[in-house]
Amino acid sequence: MGAEDAPAGAAQDDVALREAQAERLLRAWKTPTGWRYWSAVNNSEIGLWYMAASFLFMLFAGVLGLMMRVQLATPGADFLSAELYNQVFTLHGTMMMFLFAVPLFEAFSIAILPQILCSRDLPFPRLSAYGFWSFVIGGVFVSGSIFFGAAPAGGWFMYPPLTTQYAASEYGPDIWLLGLSFIEIASIAAAVELIVGVLKCRPPGMRLNLMPLYSWYVLVVAGMILFAFPPLIAGDLLLEMERAFDWPFFDATRGGDPLLWQHLFWIFGHPEVYIIFLPAVALVAMIVPTFAQRPIVGYSWIVLAAVGTGFLSFGLWVHHMYTTGLPGISLGFFSAASTAVAIPTGVQIFAFIATMLAGRVILAVPMLYVGGALAIFVMGGLTGVMVALAPFDWQAHDTYFVVAHFHYTLIGGMLFPVIGGIYYYYPSISGRKLSDTLGRNAFWILFVGFNLTYFPMHIAGLDGMPRRVFTYPSGLGWEWPNAIATVGAFVFAFGILIVVWDVIRPKKRQGWSARNPWNAGTLEWLAEMPGKPWGVRSVPLIRSRYPLWDQPDLMRNVDEGRYYLPDAQEGKRETMVTSVLDGDPVQCLRVPGPTFKTMIAAAFTGGSFIFATFHWYIAAVVSGALAVAMILNWLWTGTAVIPERPRKDVGLGLVLPTYGSGPASVGWWAMFITMIGDLTAFGGLVFGYFFFWTIHPDFPPEGQGAPGLGWLTLGLASLAAGWAATLGGRLLNARGAIRAMRLATGAGAALALAGGAGLLAGPWAAGLDPTLHSYPATVWVVVMWVAIHAAVGALMNLYCLAGSVAGRLTPEYDIDIWNVALYWHFLMVTAVIAYAVVGLFPLAT
């Protein structure tokens, strides 16, 4: 340990001082009680609620799965009608993917990541709370629709024209599109928070190459969410515009094409498989070294393999579309890419096996689930390589072989590690261990039940049984695989119930777990039993990947407050912000405390989506406006608050600023990452434009060239002037020219509105009717996207103007205008691309 690592000395030897510090920390981080408990925003509470909600949705979806198995147990069964069966299997897949698999990763990460990084909380706790309430509202809306016979019934892929030809009175597809769009936004919000958390909230000294592997996987997966979900949001927008307003993006008779939806869906859908799989691998990467009692073998190779898997996953989407008549060169390319992804996946699995072989494995309950997961996932991976080959896929496409494959992949790759993770991390979250006996019994029941359920489906699929049939005649050889699968499903469900009982059973008579009960080496096991709301007593200096193994007396020194932030003298919630690469301390960040504003904002946001589902557009607009008002209030009162002093001694003689703006601010990073996702969604719309151009010889149609080029040019020029005015406002503010700054910022708002109006005037003046053909519909949706963003830019400028007048925005404290200027950079990129596509490209063609 170097001199700079030496923990605080004589002062912290005073027991009374340490107790007083701990008392102040407890008061600052106290969890609300009574009905105010639901205003909590701590990562520990939000993560716990998030996980509980995800599992409740999973259990509901599991019941739907059992209903499907009962229906298919015998030929000609009438347990479910055809229409109800369609709703059941659609909702089963939708809930498992959107309400369990992805949210569970984010929930688990919100709960455990701050402990892994020794951070007091994530940088935007209120954003976590907003995301959670949005998730719950959207999830209840989507899943509850089945009780009213209104659930979506077009399969979880929602392929048009099946989903565009519903009668207007059937709301199922709208519930899917708008309800899940709401949830997807919540997912992206959580991803932004996790990325910023990993990059900026690590403990001092934890360089990138010292990060626990879980953090690397969080970074990779959250980044994948940022690029995978926006294309689906773009697709949802187009499909809902067709359903609600008859804009023919997918209507082949008016220039649309249903295959556009398949592309947008699977650009999201295939990476989503790895968005689900990689977090489970992250759990394995944390569990295996602990029970092998040695550092992981091949740390760098695992990181590279995780990044490689994430990268390759975006190049595989077409292997879901082999039967759509693609050219041979496309089939060859995507088939090769699909098989190539097995390489980084294999690297990770072999690294885990090598770690086990190099160590002395303790076969505790979490390791049992890890072993089961590896066995099942390898089986699913091998069948994945089979369906990656086009000739085989042509035979097995849309049969039960595919159903068996992805359940082996997802349940083996995700559910078993998650259950292992529950047994592993339960003491860290609740302070008590789960039952070894129940855990082992549940494992074997689950393992047997799983294979009884899904292995026969391979045989049924190879025997020609198509997926999504609600019944079948006898004599086709499908009776016994289905009967066995149904029995296995109930065995599997029994295993799940044992796990659920083990988690929820009363444990008051059970003593607290020993601290670090598994003798792990990573920081989350600094947690006290029972845990404290502050997370960690003091934030340590880190010099190793396994500090609890390699840094002597770390736990004692942390507990005695001998590192950073041992106190909360001002009664504020504080955590450390460090540099991205080296983990050098750069700021003492104040994070906001409990509030109901996030819940109310989520309710109004949900209202805008739910009312729109039923075409109550005035109510939707009012609800959306109230949501914006509540979010502005939340930002005004809880962010960019001017501290009572600019710098603070955080311990060990280190003095840090309590305020940071620009790239030094976590808010700037959040804006940057959010806008990358936003630009990706816009890219989905541009992709649609050029998709139509490639498949139609007359796109744009004859006589519909550049629509209102003059207006478009005027709109772009106005936005460019608004961008310059906003940027100038930031520079003027920094120089103390307050009046000029206010004029520039206000002018930027006016120019933003003028620019948006100019862009909308282009297709309007050209008389483009979006209901006639996919070309005018695409032009309109592209310019509307930019115009809406321009309106948001205007609102942001007015917010800064108000902040300046109110004294919240000063030359020294200027977070907001830095973030707004950054937003404008992306807005200008979007506007230039839109102008080039809808204004200039038709001239070139």
PDB file of C-alpha atoms in Angstrom, residues 592-707:
ATOM      1  CA  PRO A 592     -31.498  14.145  -4.609  1.00  0.00           C
ATOM      2  CA  GLY A 593     -33.601  12.341  -2.011  1.00  0.00           C
ATOM      3  CA  PRO A 594     -37.107  10.858  -1.815  1.00  0.00           C
ATOM      4  CA  THR A 595     -39.972  12.374  -3.780  1.00  0.00           C
ATOM      5  CA  PHE A 596     -43.353  11.418  -5.204  1.00  0.00           C
ATOM      6  CA  LYS A 597     -42.736  13.585  -8.260  1.00  0.00           C
ATOM      7  CA  THR A 598     -41.210  10.725 -10.200  1.00  0.00           C
ATOM      8  CA  MET A 599     -44.253   8.536  -9.582  1.00  0.00           C
ATOM      9  CA  ILE A 600     -46.638  11.315 -10.645  1.00  0.00           C
ATOM     10  CA  ALA A 601     -44.559  12.126 -13.729  1.00  0.00           C
ATOM     11  CA  ALA A 602     -44.600   8.435 -14.720  1.00  0.00           C
ATOM     12  CA  ALA A 603     -48.382   8.293 -14.225  1.00  0.00           C
ATOM     13  CA  PHE A 604     -48.958  11.279 -16.506  1.00  0.00           C
ATOM     14  CA  THR A 605     -46.487   9.919 -19.058  1.00  0.00           C
ATOM     15  CA  GLY A 606     -48.290   6.588 -18.990  1.00  0.00           C
ATOM     16  CA  GLY A 607     -51.587   8.398 -19.408  1.00  0.00           C
ATOM     17  CA  SER A 608     -50.409  10.014 -22.625  1.00  0.00           C
ATOM     18  CA  PHE A 609     -49.633   6.576 -24.087  1.00  0.00           C
ATOM     19  CA  ILE A 610     -52.707   4.827 -22.704  1.00  0.00           C
ATOM     20  CA  PHE A 611     -55.163   7.528 -23.832  1.00  0.00           C
ATOM     21  CA  ALA A 612     -53.593   7.489 -27.286  1.00  0.00           C
ATOM     22  CA  THR A 613     -54.225   3.739 -27.451  1.00  0.00           C
ATOM     23  CA  PHE A 614     -57.955   4.394 -27.365  1.00  0.00           C
ATOM     24  CA  HIS A 615     -57.641   7.394 -29.711  1.00  0.00           C
ATOM     25  CA  TRP A 616     -58.505   9.882 -26.944  1.00  0.00           C
ATOM     26  CA  TYR A 617     -55.970  12.294 -28.317  1.00  0.00           C
ATOM     27  CA  ILE A 618     -56.998  15.420 -26.393  1.00  0.00           C
ATOM     28  CA  ALA A 619     -56.682  13.553 -23.113  1.00  0.00           C
ATOM     29  CA  ALA A 620     -53.349  12.146 -24.300  1.00  0.00           C
ATOM     30  CA  VAL A 621     -52.018  15.621 -25.106  1.00  0.00           C
ATOM     31  CA  VAL A 622     -53.184  17.007 -21.751  1.00  0.00           C
ATOM     32  CA  SER A 623     -51.628  14.081 -19.897  1.00  0.00           C
ATOM     33  CA  GLY A 624     -48.389  14.501 -21.845  1.00  0.00           C
ATOM     34  CA  ALA A 625     -48.300  18.221 -21.026  1.00  0.00           C
ATOM     35  CA  LEU A 626     -48.804  17.467 -17.327  1.00  0.00           C
ATOM     36  CA  ALA A 627     -45.993  14.916 -17.491  1.00  0.00           C
ATOM     37  CA  VAL A 628     -43.662  17.522 -19.010  1.00  0.00           C
ATOM     38  CA  ALA A 629     -44.673  20.032 -16.335  1.00  0.00           C
ATOM     39  CA  MET A 630     -43.985  17.538 -13.565  1.00  0.00           C
ATOM     40  CA  ILE A 631     -40.622  16.552 -15.035  1.00  0.00           C
ATOM     41  CA  LEU A 632     -39.634  20.230 -15.307  1.00  0.00           C
ATOM     42  CA  ASN A 633     -40.612  20.721 -11.687  1.00  0.00           C
ATOM     43  CA  TRP A 634     -38.581  17.689 -10.680  1.00  0.00           C
ATOM     44  CA  LEU A 635     -35.555  19.011 -12.613  1.00  0.00           C
ATOM     45  CA  TRP A 636     -35.995  22.536 -11.233  1.00  0.00           C
ATOM     46  CA  THR A 637     -36.103  21.415  -7.627  1.00  0.00           C
ATOM     47  CA  GLY A 638     -33.748  18.430  -7.668  1.00  0.00           C
ATOM     48  CA  THR A 639     -30.978  18.938 -10.220  1.00  0.00           C
ATOM     49  CA  ALA A 640     -28.207  21.458 -10.854  1.00  0.00           C
ATOM     50  CA  VAL A 641     -28.722  22.834  -7.357  1.00  0.00           C
ATOM     51  CA  ILE A 642     -26.136  25.453  -6.415  1.00  0.00           C
ATOM     52  CA  PRO A 643     -24.189  24.086  -3.417  1.00  0.00           C
ATOM     53  CA  GLU A 644     -23.705  26.037  -0.204  1.00  0.00           C
ATOM     54  CA  ARG A 645     -19.927  25.840  -0.791  1.00  0.00           C
ATOM     55  CA  PRO A 646     -17.987  25.167  -3.977  1.00  0.00           C
ATOM     56  CA  ARG A 647     -15.494  22.632  -2.592  1.00  0.00           C
ATOM     57  CA  LYS A 648     -15.431  20.079   0.151  1.00  0.00           C
ATOM     58  CA  ASP A 649     -12.853  18.010   2.050  1.00  0.00           C
ATOM     59  CA  VAL A 650     -13.962  14.435   1.315  1.00  0.00           C
ATOM     60  CA  GLY A 651     -11.349  12.778   3.517  1.00  0.00           C
ATOM     61  CA  LEU A 652      -7.693  11.713   3.253  1.00  0.00           C
ATOM     62  CA  GLY A 653      -6.852  15.388   2.724  1.00  0.00           C
ATOM     63  CA  LEU A 654      -8.618  15.471  -0.643  1.00  0.00           C
ATOM     64  CA  VAL A 655     -10.721  18.509  -1.539  1.00  0.00           C
ATOM     65  CA  LEU A 656     -13.186  18.142  -4.419  1.00  0.00           C
ATOM     66  CA  PRO A 657     -15.656  20.486  -6.136  1.00  0.00           C
ATOM     67  CA  THR A 658     -19.296  19.975  -5.246  1.00  0.00           C
ATOM     68  CA  TYR A 659     -20.481  21.153  -8.653  1.00  0.00           C
ATOM     69  CA  GLY A 660     -19.369  20.311 -12.171  1.00  0.00           C
ATOM     70  CA  SER A 661     -20.634  21.311 -15.599  1.00  0.00           C
ATOM     71  CA  GLY A 662     -19.867  20.335 -19.172  1.00  0.00           C
ATOM     72  CA  PRO A 663     -17.931  17.078 -19.624  1.00  0.00           C
ATOM     73  CA  ALA A 664     -17.133  17.151 -15.884  1.00  0.00           C
ATOM     74  CA  SER A 665     -20.819  16.718 -15.123  1.00  0.00           C
ATOM     75  CA  VAL A 666     -22.622  13.371 -15.001  1.00  0.00           C
ATOM     76  CA  GLY A 667     -25.628  15.160 -16.509  1.00  0.00           C
ATOM     77  CA  TRP A 668     -23.611  16.077 -19.611  1.00  0.00           C
ATOM     78  CA  TRP A 669     -22.666  12.421 -20.048  1.00  0.00           C
ATOM     79  CA  ALA A 670     -26.278  11.353 -19.614  1.00  0.00           C
ATOM     80  CA  MET A 671     -27.378  13.857 -22.263  1.00  0.00           C
ATOM     81  CA  PHE A 672     -24.661  12.668 -24.643  1.00  0.00           C
ATOM     82  CA  ILE A 673     -25.590   9.009 -24.242  1.00  0.00           C
ATOM     83  CA  THR A 674     -29.327   9.707 -24.478  1.00  0.00           C
ATOM     84  CA  MET A 675     -28.898  11.645 -27.685  1.00  0.00           C
ATOM     85  CA  ILE A 676     -26.907   8.804 -29.230  1.00  0.00           C
ATOM     86  CA  GLY A 677     -29.934   6.592 -28.616  1.00  0.00           C
ATOM     87  CA  ASP A 678     -32.211   9.291 -29.990  1.00  0.00           C
ATOM     88  CA  LEU A 679     -30.098   9.618 -33.118  1.00  0.00           C
ATOM     89  CA  THR A 680     -30.246   5.840 -33.526  1.00  0.00           C
ATOM     90  CA  ALA A 681     -34.048   5.947 -33.485  1.00  0.00           C
ATOM     91  CA  PHE A 682     -33.959   8.644 -36.157  1.00  0.00           C
ATOM     92  CA  GLY A 683     -31.615   6.382 -38.085  1.00  0.00           C
ATOM     93  CA  GLY A 684     -34.417   3.792 -38.064  1.00  0.00           C
ATOM     94  CA  LEU A 685     -36.681   6.239 -39.921  1.00  0.00           C
ATOM     95  CA  VAL A 686     -33.939   7.083 -42.428  1.00  0.00           C
ATOM     96  CA  PHE A 687     -33.364   3.349 -42.880  1.00  0.00           C
ATOM     97  CA  GLY A 688     -37.028   3.081 -43.820  1.00  0.00           C
ATOM     98  CA  TYR A 689     -36.670   5.802 -46.448  1.00  0.00           C
ATOM     99  CA  PHE A 690     -33.740   4.087 -48.131  1.00  0.00           C
ATOM    100  CA  PHE A 691     -35.325   0.656 -47.758  1.00  0.00           C
ATOM    101  CA  PHE A 692     -38.229   1.874 -49.874  1.00  0.00           C
ATOM    102  CA  TRP A 693     -35.784   3.462 -52.300  1.00  0.00           C
ATOM    103  CA  THR A 694     -33.979   0.140 -52.802  1.00  0.00           C
ATOM    104  CA  ILE A 695     -37.129  -1.893 -53.447  1.00  0.00           C
ATOM    105  CA  HIS A 696     -39.026   0.599 -55.620  1.00  0.00           C
ATOM    106  CA  PRO A 697     -37.727   1.712 -59.032  1.00  0.00           C
ATOM    107  CA  ASP A 698     -39.816   4.922 -58.709  1.00  0.00           C
ATOM    108  CA  PHE A 699     -39.071   6.161 -55.221  1.00  0.00           C
ATOM    109  CA  PRO A 700     -39.800   9.079 -54.969  1.00  0.00           C
ATOM    110  CA  PRO A 701     -42.746   8.564 -57.318  1.00  0.00           C
ATOM    111  CA  GLU A 702     -42.885  10.530 -60.559  1.00  0.00           C
ATOM    112  CA  GLY A 703     -43.731  14.186 -59.940  1.00  0.00           C
ATOM    113  CA  GLN A 704     -42.985  14.093 -56.198  1.00  0.00           C
ATOM    114  CA  GLY A 705     -39.398  15.302 -56.081  1.00  0.00           C
ATOM    115  CA  ALA A 706     -37.892  17.453 -53.361  1.00  0.00           C
ATOM    116  CA  PRO A 707     -40.976  18.501 -51.342  1.00  0.00           C
TER     117      PRO A 707
END
